[in-house]
mmCIF file of C-alpha atoms in Angstrom:
data_model
loop_
_atom_site.group_PDB
_atom_site.id
_atom_site.type_symbol
_atom_site.label_atom_id
_atom_site.label_comp_id
_atom_site.label_asym_id
_atom_site.label_seq_id
_atom_site.Cartn_x
_atom_site.Cartn_y
_atom_site.Cartn_z
ATOM 1 C CA UNK A 94 186.570 16.037 81.008
ATOM 2 C CA UNK A 95 187.193 12.586 79.577
ATOM 3 C CA UNK A 96 188.303 11.530 83.027
ATOM 4 C CA UNK A 97 185.045 12.786 84.603
ATOM 5 C CA UNK A 98 182.956 11.039 81.939
ATOM 6 C CA UNK A 99 184.843 7.809 82.404
ATOM 7 C CA UNK A 100 184.511 7.950 86.205
ATOM 8 C CA UNK A 101 180.875 9.008 86.228
ATOM 9 C CA UNK A 102 179.847 6.981 83.196
ATOM 10 C CA UNK A 103 176.683 7.238 81.277
ATOM 11 C CA UNK A 104 173.608 7.719 83.477
ATOM 12 C CA UNK A 105 171.593 4.982 81.785
ATOM 13 C CA UNK A 106 174.511 2.559 82.144
ATOM 14 C CA UNK A 107 174.855 3.489 85.809
ATOM 15 C CA UNK A 108 171.104 2.914 86.366
ATOM 16 C CA UNK A 109 171.357 -0.411 84.599
ATOM 17 C CA UNK A 110 174.210 -1.668 86.769
ATOM 18 C CA UNK A 111 172.786 -0.471 90.106
ATOM 19 C CA UNK A 112 171.261 -3.235 92.285
ATOM 20 C CA UNK A 113 167.551 -3.004 92.783
ATOM 21 C CA UNK A 114 165.615 -4.496 95.679
ATOM 22 C CA UNK A 115 163.637 -7.591 94.789
ATOM 23 C CA UNK A 116 159.899 -7.099 95.121
ATOM 24 C CA UNK A 117 158.549 -8.665 98.298
ATOM 25 C CA UNK A 118 155.873 -11.298 97.692
ATOM 26 C CA UNK A 119 152.556 -10.393 99.293
ATOM 27 C CA UNK A 120 152.041 -12.024 102.672
ATOM 28 C CA UNK A 121 150.108 -15.289 102.586
ATOM 29 C CA UNK A 122 146.579 -14.824 103.878
ATOM 30 C CA UNK A 123 145.832 -16.480 107.172
ATOM 31 C CA UNK A 124 142.701 -18.571 106.849
ATOM 32 C CA UNK A 125 141.214 -19.660 110.110
ATOM 33 C CA UNK A 126 137.835 -21.228 109.577
ATOM 34 C CA UNK A 127 135.325 -20.773 112.336
ATOM 35 C CA UNK A 128 132.265 -22.883 112.890
ATOM 36 C CA UNK A 129 129.407 -20.450 113.378
ATOM 37 C CA UNK A 130 126.702 -23.128 113.519
ATOM 38 C CA UNK A 131 127.411 -23.781 117.203
ATOM 39 C CA UNK A 132 126.903 -20.099 117.942
ATOM 40 C CA UNK A 133 123.414 -20.161 116.445
ATOM 41 C CA UNK A 134 120.507 -20.495 118.810
ATOM 42 C CA UNK A 135 117.730 -22.968 117.944
ATOM 43 C CA UNK A 136 115.425 -20.112 116.911
ATOM 44 C CA UNK A 137 118.094 -18.676 114.606
ATOM 45 C CA UNK A 138 118.648 -22.076 113.011
ATOM 46 C CA UNK A 139 114.890 -22.618 112.538
ATOM 47 C CA UNK A 140 114.456 -19.094 111.151
ATOM 48 C CA UNK A 141 117.267 -19.706 108.642
ATOM 49 C CA UNK A 142 115.754 -22.972 107.401
ATOM 50 C CA UNK A 143 112.265 -21.437 107.343
ATOM 51 C CA UNK A 144 113.524 -18.607 105.115
ATOM 52 C CA UNK A 145 115.339 -21.035 102.807
ATOM 53 C CA UNK A 146 112.227 -23.238 102.599
ATOM 54 C CA UNK A 147 110.126 -20.183 101.796
ATOM 55 C CA UNK A 148 112.556 -19.221 99.014
ATOM 56 C CA UNK A 149 112.558 -22.669 97.364
ATOM 57 C CA UNK A 150 108.802 -23.065 97.801
ATOM 58 C CA UNK A 151 108.173 -19.688 96.127
ATOM 59 C CA UNK A 152 110.538 -20.781 93.344
ATOM 60 C CA UNK A 153 108.505 -23.960 92.899
ATOM 61 C CA UNK A 154 105.298 -21.942 92.690
ATOM 62 C CA UNK A 155 106.870 -19.630 90.102
ATOM 63 C CA UNK A 156 108.112 -22.609 88.092
ATOM 64 C CA UNK A 157 104.628 -24.154 88.111
ATOM 65 C CA UNK A 158 103.004 -20.870 87.019
ATOM 66 C CA UNK A 159 105.025 -20.770 83.806
ATOM 67 C CA UNK A 160 103.115 -21.545 80.622
ATOM 68 C CA UNK A 161 105.518 -24.400 79.860
ATOM 69 C CA UNK A 162 107.118 -25.490 83.161
ATOM 70 C CA UNK A 163 110.807 -26.357 82.948
ATOM 71 C CA UNK A 164 111.012 -29.911 84.378
ATOM 72 C CA UNK A 165 114.570 -29.509 85.678
ATOM 73 C CA UNK A 166 113.738 -26.291 87.504
ATOM 74 C CA UNK A 167 110.551 -27.777 88.950
ATOM 75 C CA UNK A 168 112.441 -30.873 90.146
ATOM 76 C CA UNK A 169 115.276 -28.833 91.683
ATOM 77 C CA UNK A 170 113.011 -26.427 93.563
ATOM 78 C CA UNK A 171 110.802 -29.270 94.765
ATOM 79 C CA UNK A 172 113.795 -31.275 96.021
ATOM 80 C CA UNK A 173 115.276 -28.306 97.871
ATOM 81 C CA UNK A 174 111.937 -27.269 99.423
ATOM 82 C CA UNK A 175 111.327 -30.840 100.621
ATOM 83 C CA UNK A 176 114.822 -31.036 102.107
ATOM 84 C CA UNK A 177 114.400 -27.783 104.019
ATOM 85 C CA UNK A 178 110.996 -28.867 105.324
ATOM 86 C CA UNK A 179 112.559 -32.105 106.618
ATOM 87 C CA UNK A 180 115.311 -30.076 108.295
ATOM 88 C CA UNK A 181 112.689 -27.844 109.920
ATOM 89 C CA UNK A 182 110.933 -30.939 111.252
ATOM 90 C CA UNK A 183 114.186 -32.111 112.825
ATOM 91 C CA UNK A 184 114.454 -28.840 114.744
ATOM 92 C CA UNK A 185 110.965 -29.130 116.268
ATOM 93 C CA UNK A 186 109.940 -30.986 119.420
ATOM 94 C CA UNK A 187 107.788 -34.130 119.188
ATOM 95 C CA UNK A 188 104.385 -32.420 119.335
ATOM 96 C CA UNK A 189 105.166 -29.822 116.677
ATOM 97 C CA UNK A 190 106.937 -32.401 114.475
ATOM 98 C CA UNK A 191 103.801 -34.571 114.608
ATOM 99 C CA UNK A 192 101.725 -31.593 113.409
ATOM 100 C CA UNK A 193 104.195 -30.996 110.566
ATOM 101 C CA UNK A 194 104.133 -34.657 109.414
ATOM 102 C CA UNK A 195 101.004 -34.421 107.196
ATOM 103 C CA UNK A 196 102.400 -31.339 105.464
ATOM 104 C CA UNK A 197 105.717 -33.098 104.953
ATOM 105 C CA UNK A 198 103.955 -36.128 103.457
ATOM 106 C CA UNK A 199 101.963 -33.869 101.143
ATOM 107 C CA UNK A 200 105.164 -32.099 100.061
ATOM 108 C CA UNK A 201 106.743 -35.513 99.395
ATOM 109 C CA UNK A 202 103.715 -36.474 97.287
ATOM 110 C CA UNK A 203 103.995 -33.216 95.333
ATOM 111 C CA UNK A 204 107.693 -33.945 94.814
ATOM 112 C CA UNK A 205 106.884 -37.461 93.590
ATOM 113 C CA UNK A 206 104.337 -36.111 91.091
ATOM 114 C CA UNK A 207 106.555 -33.333 89.703
ATOM 115 C CA UNK A 208 109.531 -35.706 89.465
ATOM 116 C CA UNK A 209 107.586 -38.320 87.510
ATOM 117 C CA UNK A 210 108.207 -38.498 83.761
ATOM 118 C CA UNK A 211 104.511 -37.935 83.004
ATOM 119 C CA UNK A 212 104.395 -34.484 84.615
ATOM 120 C CA UNK A 213 103.167 -31.802 82.211
ATOM 121 C CA UNK A 214 101.609 -28.340 82.148
ATOM 122 C CA UNK A 215 98.073 -29.737 82.456
ATOM 123 C CA UNK A 216 98.801 -31.250 85.877
ATOM 124 C CA UNK A 217 100.818 -28.265 87.084
ATOM 125 C CA UNK A 218 97.687 -26.210 87.845
ATOM 126 C CA UNK A 219 96.372 -28.828 90.282
ATOM 127 C CA UNK A 220 99.781 -29.163 91.929
ATOM 128 C CA UNK A 221 100.081 -25.373 92.157
ATOM 129 C CA UNK A 222 96.755 -25.099 94.024
ATOM 130 C CA UNK A 223 97.748 -27.869 96.464
ATOM 131 C CA UNK A 224 101.090 -26.167 97.009
ATOM 132 C CA UNK A 225 99.487 -22.774 97.671
ATOM 133 C CA UNK A 226 97.152 -24.292 100.284
ATOM 134 C CA UNK A 227 100.073 -26.059 101.938
ATOM 135 C CA UNK A 228 102.149 -22.860 101.926
ATOM 136 C CA UNK A 229 99.342 -20.931 103.637
ATOM 137 C CA UNK A 230 99.140 -23.611 106.333
ATOM 138 C CA UNK A 231 102.900 -23.575 106.921
ATOM 139 C CA UNK A 232 102.948 -19.774 107.120
ATOM 140 C CA UNK A 233 100.000 -19.794 109.511
ATOM 141 C CA UNK A 234 101.069 -22.620 111.855
ATOM 142 C CA UNK A 235 104.858 -22.903 111.533
ATOM 143 C CA UNK A 236 106.023 -19.304 111.255
ATOM 144 C CA UNK A 237 109.215 -18.962 113.284
ATOM 145 C CA UNK A 238 107.749 -16.507 115.812
ATOM 146 C CA UNK A 239 104.784 -18.777 116.543
ATOM 147 C CA UNK A 240 106.882 -21.922 116.879
ATOM 148 C CA UNK A 241 109.811 -20.533 118.894
ATOM 149 C CA UNK A 242 108.676 -22.153 122.162
ATOM 150 C CA UNK A 243 108.283 -25.569 120.466
ATOM 151 C CA UNK A 244 111.892 -26.033 119.335
ATOM 152 C CA UNK A 245 114.259 -28.714 120.582
ATOM 153 C CA UNK A 246 116.785 -27.524 123.113
ATOM 154 C CA UNK A 247 120.455 -27.863 122.100
#
């Protein structure tokens, strides 16, 4: 009996001295970046920038409707909306880009006014009305379905 116990040993001691497999590290992820911008058609690219412009422009309108407009939020939304409108102009052919120029200049003027240090809630109502009129014009004349035949070819 003593011989069997000495040969077999204590189970916990046997478990302790048995080799265990080392855990395998997880495989490293393979990251292959693909450029999807080349796969986009001109209408898809214009539609994307139109939707982003619409988002930032609506954000600017919401920021101006607040009782006390937050200057940082107004400046950010105005900057982003202006940038997207400029990008949209770059996607249009010469004739359509010429039609968009006055709206772009008006958006730049709105951006200049809301970025000035003297901008306050009293002037926001006037800016909001100008912005609403401009938004209606852009939706009416530069909606992506209406402008799809006036885009630059790649």
